[in-house]
Short mmCIF file of C-alpha atoms and ligand atoms in Angstrom, two decimals:
data_model
loop_
_atom_site.label_atom_id
_atom_site.label_comp_id
_atom_site.label_asym_id
_atom_site.label_seq_id
_atom_site.Cartn_x
_atom_site.Cartn_y
_atom_site.Cartn_z
CA MET A 1 -22.31 -23.82 111.14
CA ARG A 2 -18.49 -23.73 111.88
CA VAL A 3 -15.74 -24.84 109.48
CA LEU A 4 -12.10 -25.55 109.89
CA VAL A 5 -9.74 -25.08 106.98
CA VAL A 6 -6.40 -26.83 107.10
CA GLU A 7 -4.38 -25.80 103.96
CA ASP A 8 -0.80 -24.75 103.78
CA ASP A 9 -0.97 -22.83 100.56
CA GLN A 10 -1.59 -19.27 101.74
CA ASP A 11 -3.52 -18.19 98.62
CA LEU A 12 -5.74 -21.13 98.53
CA ASN A 13 -6.14 -20.96 102.35
CA ARG A 14 -7.25 -17.33 102.02
CA GLN A 15 -9.64 -18.12 99.11
CA LEU A 16 -11.33 -21.01 101.03
CA VAL A 17 -11.79 -18.71 104.09
CA THR A 18 -13.27 -15.99 102.05
CA VAL A 19 -15.68 -18.29 100.19
CA LEU A 20 -16.82 -20.11 103.16
CA SER A 21 -17.34 -16.86 105.35
CA ASP A 22 -19.28 -15.30 102.50
CA ALA A 23 -21.39 -18.37 102.48
CA GLY A 24 -22.36 -17.67 106.04
CA TYR A 25 -20.06 -20.09 107.95
CA ALA A 26 -17.88 -19.29 110.88
CA VAL A 27 -14.35 -20.35 109.72
CA ASP A 28 -11.14 -21.20 111.64
CA THR A 29 -7.99 -21.77 109.83
CA ALA A 30 -4.73 -23.51 110.08
CA LEU A 31 -1.47 -23.27 107.94
CA ASP A 32 0.23 -26.42 109.10
CA GLY A 33 -0.72 -29.87 110.21
CA GLU A 34 0.03 -29.57 113.91
CA GLU A 35 -2.16 -26.57 114.34
CA GLY A 36 -4.88 -28.08 112.24
CA TYR A 37 -4.82 -31.29 114.24
CA PHE A 38 -4.94 -29.43 117.52
CA LEU A 39 -7.92 -27.27 116.47
CA GLY A 40 -9.93 -30.37 115.09
CA ASP A 41 -9.07 -32.20 118.27
CA THR A 42 -10.29 -29.70 120.71
CA GLU A 43 -12.88 -27.34 119.03
CA PRO A 44 -16.36 -28.51 117.71
CA TYR A 45 -16.64 -28.30 113.90
CA ASP A 46 -19.49 -29.06 111.54
CA LEU A 47 -16.98 -29.62 108.70
CA VAL A 48 -13.30 -29.74 108.00
CA VAL A 49 -11.60 -28.96 104.76
CA LEU A 50 -8.28 -30.88 105.02
CA ASP A 51 -5.30 -30.68 102.61
CA LEU A 52 -3.42 -33.89 102.55
CA GLY A 53 0.13 -32.58 101.91
CA LEU A 54 0.93 -30.27 105.03
CA PRO A 55 4.05 -29.35 106.85
CA LYS A 56 4.67 -30.61 110.45
CA MET A 57 1.89 -33.31 110.21
CA ASP A 58 0.44 -34.85 107.01
CA GLY A 59 -3.35 -34.93 106.32
CA LEU A 60 -3.74 -38.70 106.47
CA SER A 61 -2.21 -38.86 109.98
CA ILE A 62 -4.35 -36.04 111.27
CA LEU A 63 -7.42 -37.75 110.02
CA GLU A 64 -6.51 -41.17 111.36
CA GLN A 65 -5.74 -39.75 114.74
CA TRP A 66 -9.12 -37.81 114.79
CA ARG A 67 -11.10 -40.78 113.89
CA ARG A 68 -9.25 -42.95 116.55
CA SER A 69 -10.21 -40.45 119.19
CA GLU A 70 -13.80 -40.40 117.96
CA ARG A 71 -13.68 -37.02 116.32
CA ASN A 72 -16.54 -37.74 113.79
CA MET A 73 -17.12 -34.36 112.06
CA PRO A 74 -17.38 -34.53 108.30
CA VAL A 75 -13.98 -34.26 106.63
CA ILE A 76 -13.52 -33.37 102.91
CA ILE A 77 -9.96 -33.97 101.89
CA LEU A 78 -8.08 -31.97 99.15
CA THR A 79 -5.91 -34.08 96.95
CA ALA A 80 -3.50 -33.52 93.92
CA ARG A 81 -5.18 -34.26 90.68
CA ASP A 82 -4.74 -37.83 89.34
CA ARG A 83 -3.46 -39.21 92.62
CA TRP A 84 -6.24 -41.73 92.79
CA SER A 85 -4.34 -43.73 95.65
CA ASP A 86 -4.52 -40.50 97.82
CA LYS A 87 -8.13 -40.45 97.48
CA VAL A 88 -8.49 -44.21 98.41
CA ALA A 89 -6.15 -43.77 101.25
CA GLY A 90 -8.01 -40.70 102.61
CA ILE A 91 -11.45 -42.17 102.33
CA ASP A 92 -10.05 -45.39 104.01
CA ALA A 93 -8.69 -43.06 106.83
CA GLY A 94 -12.16 -41.64 107.38
CA ALA A 95 -12.70 -38.89 104.85
CA ASP A 96 -16.31 -38.36 103.79
CA ASP A 97 -15.56 -36.68 100.47
CA TYR A 98 -12.68 -35.44 98.42
CA LEU A 99 -11.86 -32.64 95.95
CA ALA A 100 -8.94 -32.86 93.52
CA LYS A 101 -7.00 -29.68 92.94
CA PRO A 102 -7.70 -27.47 91.18
CA PHE A 103 -11.39 -27.25 92.01
CA HIS A 104 -14.20 -24.77 91.64
CA MET A 105 -15.15 -22.96 94.78
CA GLU A 106 -18.89 -23.72 93.94
CA GLU A 107 -18.24 -27.41 93.89
CA LEU A 108 -16.51 -27.14 97.37
CA LEU A 109 -19.50 -25.20 98.65
CA ALA A 110 -22.13 -27.83 97.33
CA ARG A 111 -20.02 -30.71 98.87
CA ALA A 112 -19.72 -28.76 102.12
CA ARG A 113 -23.50 -28.15 102.23
CA ALA A 114 -24.29 -31.87 101.46
CA GLN A 115 -21.85 -33.09 104.18
CA MET A 116 -23.33 -30.85 106.79
CA ARG A 117 -26.90 -31.86 105.91
CA ARG A 118 -26.05 -35.44 105.93
CA ALA A 119 -24.32 -35.26 109.32
CA SER A 120 -27.33 -33.74 110.86
CA GLY A 121 -29.54 -36.40 109.33
CA HIS A 122 -31.10 -34.29 106.31
CA ALA A 123 -31.17 -35.48 102.69
CA LYS A 124 -32.76 -32.69 101.01
CA SER A 125 -31.38 -29.21 100.60
CA GLU A 126 -34.50 -27.39 101.85
CA LEU A 127 -35.19 -27.69 105.49
CA VAL A 128 -38.90 -27.29 106.64
CA CYS A 129 -40.29 -26.36 110.02
CA GLY A 130 -43.96 -25.80 109.89
CA ALA A 131 -44.60 -22.71 107.73
CA VAL A 132 -40.71 -21.91 107.61
CA ARG A 133 -38.60 -23.13 104.79
CA LEU A 134 -34.84 -22.62 104.67
CA ASP A 135 -33.12 -23.36 101.37
CA THR A 136 -29.51 -24.20 102.18
CA ASN A 137 -28.39 -23.80 98.61
CA SER A 138 -29.43 -20.13 98.30
CA ALA A 139 -29.48 -19.27 101.88
CA ARG A 140 -33.11 -18.05 101.44
CA VAL A 141 -35.70 -18.33 104.02
CA THR A 142 -39.62 -18.17 103.47
CA CYS A 143 -42.57 -18.21 105.84
CA ASP A 144 -45.90 -19.24 104.30
CA GLY A 145 -44.20 -18.69 100.91
CA GLN A 146 -43.17 -15.20 101.72
CA PRO A 147 -39.42 -14.26 101.72
CA VAL A 148 -38.02 -13.36 105.09
CA LYS A 149 -34.93 -11.05 105.13
CA LEU A 150 -32.47 -12.17 107.73
CA THR A 151 -29.04 -10.79 108.73
CA SER A 152 -26.08 -13.26 108.46
CA HIS A 153 -26.12 -13.88 112.15
CA GLU A 154 -29.79 -14.47 112.26
CA TYR A 155 -29.47 -16.87 109.31
CA ARG A 156 -26.71 -18.78 110.94
CA LEU A 157 -28.54 -19.28 114.08
CA LEU A 158 -31.77 -20.37 112.27
CA SER A 159 -29.86 -22.61 109.97
CA TYR A 160 -28.06 -24.32 112.90
CA LEU A 161 -31.44 -24.84 114.75
CA MET A 162 -33.09 -26.15 111.60
CA HIS A 163 -30.31 -28.60 110.87
CA HIS A 164 -30.73 -29.95 114.40
CA ASN A 165 -34.46 -29.62 114.53
CA ASP A 166 -34.86 -33.07 116.34
CA ARG A 167 -33.47 -32.02 119.68
CA VAL A 168 -32.85 -29.27 122.15
CA VAL A 169 -29.76 -27.14 121.33
CA SER A 170 -27.93 -25.58 124.26
CA ARG A 171 -26.70 -21.86 124.17
CA THR A 172 -23.11 -23.21 124.67
CA GLU A 173 -23.45 -25.35 121.51
CA LEU A 174 -24.80 -22.48 119.56
CA VAL A 175 -22.08 -20.21 120.74
CA GLU A 176 -19.42 -22.92 119.78
CA HIS A 177 -20.86 -23.50 116.34
CA LEU A 178 -21.84 -20.00 115.25
CA TYR A 179 -18.79 -18.18 116.04
CA ASP A 180 -15.19 -18.71 114.95
CA GLN A 181 -12.24 -18.90 117.57
CA ASP A 182 -11.41 -15.30 117.49
CA PHE A 183 -14.91 -14.01 118.05
CA ASP A 184 -15.65 -12.42 121.40
CA ARG A 185 -18.26 -14.89 122.74
CA ASP A 186 -20.83 -13.56 124.70
CA SER A 187 -23.78 -15.95 124.94
CA ASN A 188 -26.24 -13.22 125.70
CA THR A 189 -25.97 -12.42 122.05
CA ILE A 190 -27.66 -15.60 121.23
CA GLU A 191 -30.77 -14.55 123.20
CA VAL A 192 -30.68 -11.17 121.29
CA PHE A 193 -30.69 -13.01 117.80
CA VAL A 194 -33.41 -15.42 118.88
CA GLY A 195 -35.51 -12.47 119.98
CA ARG A 196 -35.08 -10.93 116.57
CA LEU A 197 -36.02 -14.23 114.78
CA ARG A 198 -39.16 -14.43 116.89
CA LYS A 199 -40.14 -11.05 115.48
CA LYS A 200 -39.50 -11.85 112.01
CA LEU A 201 -40.91 -15.46 112.06
CA PRO A 202 -43.74 -17.03 113.94
CA SER A 203 -43.11 -16.11 117.38
CA ASP A 204 -43.47 -19.77 118.75
CA LEU A 205 -41.09 -21.17 116.04
CA ILE A 206 -38.11 -21.31 118.49
CA GLU A 207 -39.19 -22.67 121.82
CA THR A 208 -37.13 -21.90 124.93
CA VAL A 209 -36.47 -25.04 126.98
CA ARG A 210 -35.86 -23.58 130.44
CA GLY A 211 -32.30 -24.46 131.59
CA LEU A 212 -31.54 -26.39 128.54
CA GLY A 213 -31.52 -24.25 125.44
CA TYR A 214 -33.81 -23.86 122.27
CA ARG A 215 -35.80 -26.39 120.31
CA MET A 216 -37.46 -25.80 116.89
CA ASN A 217 -41.38 -26.13 117.05
CA SER A 218 -42.73 -27.52 113.92
CA HIS A 219 -46.48 -27.35 115.00
CA GLN A 220 -46.36 -23.44 115.15
CA GLU A 221 -48.64 -22.85 112.25
CA LYS A 222 -51.37 -25.45 113.37
CA GLU A 223 -51.33 -23.74 116.85
CA LYS A 224 -51.71 -20.45 115.42
CA GLN A 225 -54.71 -21.44 113.22
CA GLY A 226 -56.26 -23.38 116.30
CA GLY A 227 -55.98 -20.06 118.25
CA ASP A 228 -57.69 -18.03 115.64
CA1 CA B 301 -0.39 -28.67 100.61
#
């Protein structure tokens, strides 16, 4: 999952990037409104954290323009405390949620997880695919109830595929959503990580759809039992 942080307060920006990166997201960042608007307009994000008071272009205008041009990613706005009118204006402009400053990073993470779940059509924090369960709150994965140890890249990949388990996900989409802008993108690495996941989890959990990408297979356990 890839997140954009648009916040001009350097300390808060840095904190947000650290906390979101530690939580396993690929994070891009902008310190002013113009750069933030541009990134959100051109790059695919699973979530944007958008401050309202920004130099060069304010958060509300950014949000309105994104929504006008059908940029539909979930957006959490950051507002000043007690400015209820900002919250109303932000939600009316297309924000999905808000946080009033100062806020606890844990609350931001919980709201971020909820927005990303909802955007991909999930209500529960635990994603299930056959024998495999992924708890988005704790970032833990189990298979048949047994914990599975994954590296952060393996977890990111599995998490993205499980959030989008209703369809085929292309390699390009994976590269765009798993890595930040500055990452040296080599789509072959996706195949390497899929290979590693197939060794740690049921080998038929992730299907390769030739020429299109990957799809989660929720019937892997039944097939396995049938084959025994
Ligand atoms: Ca600000």
